[in-house]
Amino acid sequence: MLNVYRVITSGVFLGAILLSGCGNSAEPDEAQQEKSPVMNENPESNTGETQNAEVIKKGVGDVIHSIKELESELSAEADPERIQEMGKDMSSIWDSIEKQVEDEYPDWYERIEKNLYPLIGESGNPEKDLEKIKRLSEATKEDLQLFLEEVN
């Protein structure tokens, strides 16, 4: 009886270890790697500040890219559902770096969010004001580009 208990316990334990090693992620490995800061070959040059700046720059670049896509959608067919989805994507990208920007650049954080959040909100509004979205996207993009210059 004791041997049966050991076999079952060992099997459960081994199964748990094997299952924990399985990456049950909907994202491909490349996308997961992009989200983690890249380490340099030289460990002495890997400062947390440098890595955070790189993560922030990449995230801000991604937000700018999503704004440009939104702008092209506005000038094309202006599909309301597509605009709403693009706003959600933009919000998700910003959320991934928001805390770092808020902690390290509080003034820029406030400035960026004055236009970014209304832009995201308007993109999700059932009665979209396309001119307002265009104004907010231009202002947000400009703030983000100026912010990138400071982070560099």
Short mmCIF file of C-alpha atoms in Angstrom, two decimals:
data_model
loop_
_atom_site.label_atom_id
_atom_site.label_comp_id
_atom_site.label_asym_id
_atom_site.label_seq_id
_atom_site.Cartn_x
_atom_site.Cartn_y
_atom_site.Cartn_z
CA MET A 1 0.00 0.00 0.00
CA LEU A 2 2.84 2.37 0.81
CA ASN A 3 4.45 1.67 -2.58
CA VAL A 4 1.20 2.51 -4.40
CA TYR A 5 1.00 5.80 -2.49
CA ARG A 6 4.62 6.63 -3.43
CA VAL A 7 4.02 5.81 -7.10
CA ILE A 8 0.86 7.96 -7.23
CA THR A 9 2.52 10.83 -5.37
CA SER A 10 5.60 10.65 -7.59
CA GLY A 11 3.40 10.58 -10.69
CA VAL A 12 1.42 13.60 -9.58
CA PHE A 13 4.58 15.47 -8.65
CA LEU A 14 6.31 14.61 -11.94
CA GLY A 15 3.17 15.56 -13.90
CA ALA A 16 3.01 18.91 -12.16
CA ILE A 17 6.65 19.61 -12.98
CA LEU A 18 6.18 18.69 -16.62
CA LEU A 19 3.03 20.76 -16.96
CA SER A 20 4.62 23.80 -15.33
CA GLY A 21 7.35 23.66 -17.97
CA CYS A 22 4.86 23.81 -20.81
CA GLY A 23 4.45 27.37 -22.07
CA ASN A 24 0.67 27.58 -22.36
CA SER A 25 0.71 31.02 -23.94
CA ALA A 26 -1.28 32.33 -26.85
CA GLU A 27 1.68 34.49 -27.81
CA PRO A 28 4.59 33.20 -29.84
CA ASP A 29 8.00 33.15 -28.22
CA GLU A 30 9.13 36.18 -30.25
CA ALA A 31 6.34 38.34 -28.81
CA GLN A 32 7.23 37.27 -25.28
CA GLN A 33 10.88 38.13 -25.89
CA GLU A 34 9.96 41.57 -27.19
CA LYS A 35 8.18 42.36 -23.92
CA SER A 36 11.19 41.52 -21.77
CA PRO A 37 14.15 43.88 -21.65
CA VAL A 38 17.08 42.71 -23.71
CA MET A 39 20.28 42.12 -21.80
CA ASN A 40 23.56 43.29 -23.30
CA GLU A 41 26.56 40.99 -23.66
CA ASN A 42 28.47 43.08 -21.12
CA PRO A 43 26.82 42.65 -17.71
CA GLU A 44 28.37 45.88 -16.38
CA SER A 45 26.45 47.92 -18.94
CA ASN A 46 23.12 46.40 -17.91
CA THR A 47 21.78 49.06 -15.64
CA GLY A 48 18.12 49.01 -14.73
CA GLU A 49 17.81 52.61 -15.91
CA THR A 50 19.14 51.81 -19.39
CA GLN A 51 16.84 48.84 -19.73
CA ASN A 52 13.83 50.83 -18.55
CA ALA A 53 14.61 53.58 -21.04
CA GLU A 54 14.82 51.01 -23.86
CA VAL A 55 11.52 49.41 -22.82
CA ILE A 56 9.88 52.84 -22.60
CA LYS A 57 11.27 53.91 -25.99
CA LYS A 58 10.02 50.74 -27.64
CA GLY A 59 6.60 51.05 -26.00
CA VAL A 60 6.25 54.72 -26.97
CA GLY A 61 7.29 53.84 -30.51
CA ASP A 62 4.59 51.16 -30.58
CA VAL A 63 1.96 53.65 -29.33
CA ILE A 64 3.01 56.15 -32.03
CA HIS A 65 2.74 53.39 -34.63
CA SER A 66 -0.76 52.49 -33.43
CA ILE A 67 -1.79 56.16 -33.64
CA LYS A 68 -0.52 56.34 -37.22
CA GLU A 69 -2.54 53.22 -38.07
CA LEU A 70 -5.60 54.83 -36.49
CA GLU A 71 -5.04 57.98 -38.54
CA SER A 72 -4.83 55.97 -41.74
CA GLU A 73 -8.07 54.20 -40.82
CA LEU A 74 -9.72 57.60 -40.32
CA SER A 75 -8.66 58.77 -43.74
CA ALA A 76 -9.66 55.50 -45.41
CA GLU A 77 -13.06 54.01 -44.66
CA ALA A 78 -13.43 55.00 -40.99
CA ASP A 79 -14.92 51.67 -39.91
CA PRO A 80 -16.29 52.36 -36.38
CA GLU A 81 -15.58 48.84 -35.09
CA ARG A 82 -12.03 48.92 -36.45
CA ILE A 83 -11.44 52.33 -34.84
CA GLN A 84 -12.71 50.99 -31.51
CA GLU A 85 -10.43 47.95 -31.76
CA MET A 86 -7.46 50.17 -32.59
CA GLY A 87 -8.22 52.30 -29.53
CA LYS A 88 -8.22 49.18 -27.35
CA ASP A 89 -4.90 48.08 -28.84
CA MET A 90 -3.41 51.51 -28.23
CA SER A 91 -4.59 51.42 -24.63
CA SER A 92 -3.09 47.97 -24.13
CA ILE A 93 0.28 49.06 -25.52
CA TRP A 94 0.32 52.16 -23.31
CA ASP A 95 -0.66 50.10 -20.27
CA SER A 96 2.47 47.97 -20.71
CA ILE A 97 4.76 50.99 -20.08
CA GLU A 98 2.46 53.38 -18.25
CA LYS A 99 3.76 52.65 -14.74
CA GLN A 100 7.39 53.10 -15.78
CA VAL A 101 6.64 56.40 -17.50
CA GLU A 102 4.64 57.59 -14.50
CA ASP A 103 7.43 56.66 -12.07
CA GLU A 104 10.38 57.96 -14.08
CA TYR A 105 8.84 60.90 -15.98
CA PRO A 106 5.81 62.13 -13.98
CA ASP A 107 5.52 65.46 -15.85
CA TRP A 108 5.59 63.77 -19.25
CA TYR A 109 3.16 61.15 -18.01
CA GLU A 110 0.58 63.83 -17.16
CA ARG A 111 1.16 65.67 -20.43
CA ILE A 112 0.81 62.53 -22.58
CA GLU A 113 -2.29 61.31 -20.81
CA LYS A 114 -4.13 64.64 -21.24
CA ASN A 115 -4.59 63.74 -24.92
CA LEU A 116 -4.08 59.98 -24.95
CA TYR A 117 -6.95 59.02 -22.65
CA PRO A 118 -9.49 61.24 -24.41
CA LEU A 119 -8.26 59.75 -27.72
CA ILE A 120 -8.77 56.21 -26.44
CA GLY A 121 -12.16 57.20 -25.00
CA GLU A 122 -13.33 58.85 -28.21
CA SER A 123 -12.24 55.86 -30.29
CA GLY A 124 -14.54 53.71 -28.15
CA ASN A 125 -17.45 56.15 -28.27
CA PRO A 126 -20.39 54.76 -30.31
CA GLU A 127 -20.92 58.23 -31.84
CA LYS A 128 -17.35 58.91 -32.92
CA ASP A 129 -16.30 62.49 -33.60
CA LEU A 130 -13.72 61.87 -36.33
CA GLU A 131 -12.41 65.45 -36.25
CA LYS A 132 -11.88 65.22 -32.50
CA ILE A 133 -10.07 61.89 -32.93
CA LYS A 134 -7.82 63.48 -35.56
CA ARG A 135 -7.00 66.45 -33.28
CA LEU A 136 -6.30 64.22 -30.29
CA SER A 137 -4.21 61.77 -32.30
CA GLU A 138 -2.04 64.61 -33.68
CA ALA A 139 -1.55 66.14 -30.23
CA THR A 140 -0.79 62.76 -28.62
CA LYS A 141 1.63 61.79 -31.36
CA GLU A 142 3.44 65.12 -31.02
CA ASP A 143 3.74 64.73 -27.22
CA LEU A 144 5.02 61.19 -27.59
CA GLN A 145 7.62 62.18 -30.17
CA LEU A 146 8.86 65.03 -27.95
CA PHE A 147 8.97 62.63 -25.03
CA LEU A 148 11.06 60.19 -27.08
CA GLU A 149 13.59 62.95 -27.75
CA GLU A 150 13.95 63.51 -24.01
CA VAL A 151 14.32 59.80 -23.24
CA ASN A 152 17.09 59.50 -25.84
#
